[in-house]
């Protein structure tokens, strides 16, 4: 993901108000937003836990003045299963 962010300007972009006009600004670097969540301890309630994480994520607004303009989560469901 770090390589992709470094190579693709759009993944390092943000929107700033400059002279009363919204402008796309490309940052030189941004922090990799990948968050890894271990859900292996939630086997009984896995579907409920994943649904809760998704609901929270889709209700969270973006701050368009902060790059990157995307979020990434990796849910570890088991040793060999990820979402």
XYZ file of C-alpha atoms in Angstrom:
83
model
C 0.000 0.000 0.000
C 2.906 2.360 0.740
C 4.252 1.910 -2.806
C 0.837 2.540 -4.326
C 0.369 5.719 -2.267
C 3.845 6.953 -3.233
C 3.208 6.343 -6.947
C -0.356 7.705 -7.211
C -0.764 11.429 -6.553
C -4.529 11.128 -6.185
C -3.964 8.959 -3.086
C -1.960 11.802 -1.519
C -4.421 14.537 -2.392
C -6.560 16.810 -0.247
C -8.789 19.788 -0.900
C -7.861 23.205 0.425
C -9.599 26.555 0.202
C -7.165 28.923 -1.539
C -8.325 32.457 -2.421
C -11.969 31.433 -1.864
C -11.593 28.567 -4.338
C -11.384 24.874 -3.568
C -8.146 23.457 -4.913
C -6.758 19.954 -5.082
C -3.401 19.867 -3.311
C -1.007 16.929 -3.617
C 0.973 16.123 -0.476
C 4.546 14.876 -0.829
C 3.918 12.055 1.631
C 1.031 10.739 3.696
C 0.769 8.176 6.435
C -0.422 4.767 5.319
C -3.985 4.588 6.669
C -4.209 0.774 6.815
C -5.578 -0.358 10.148
C -5.457 -4.068 10.949
C -8.229 -5.296 13.239
C -7.943 -8.759 14.758
C -11.434 -10.297 14.890
C -10.282 -13.836 15.682
C -11.456 -13.540 19.289
C -15.031 -12.828 18.107
C -15.826 -16.183 16.519
C -19.309 -16.465 18.054
C -20.224 -12.848 17.242
C -18.067 -12.424 14.138
C -20.873 -11.289 11.848
C -22.089 -8.799 14.469
C -18.570 -7.448 15.064
C -17.823 -7.048 11.344
C -21.199 -5.341 10.791
C -20.439 -2.943 13.649
C -17.051 -2.047 12.195
C -18.573 -1.466 8.740
C -21.439 0.645 10.128
C -19.005 2.799 12.122
C -16.762 3.218 9.086
C -19.508 4.296 6.684
C -20.913 6.797 9.183
C -17.516 8.456 9.761
C -17.232 11.650 7.662
C -14.100 12.549 5.735
C -12.131 15.706 6.441
C -11.387 16.782 2.883
C -8.591 19.054 4.095
C -6.533 16.076 5.338
C -4.813 13.581 3.076
C -5.383 10.809 2.300
C -9.007 10.965 1.211
C -9.517 7.263 1.831
C -9.486 4.868 4.755
C -8.392 1.247 4.741
C -9.092 -1.515 7.219
C -8.036 -5.149 7.118
C -10.133 -7.444 9.283
C -8.355 -10.620 10.299
C -11.105 -13.229 10.628
C -8.842 -16.272 11.024
C -5.245 -17.238 10.346
C -5.946 -17.515 6.603
C -9.099 -15.437 6.147
C -9.198 -11.666 5.844
C -11.772 -9.082 4.831
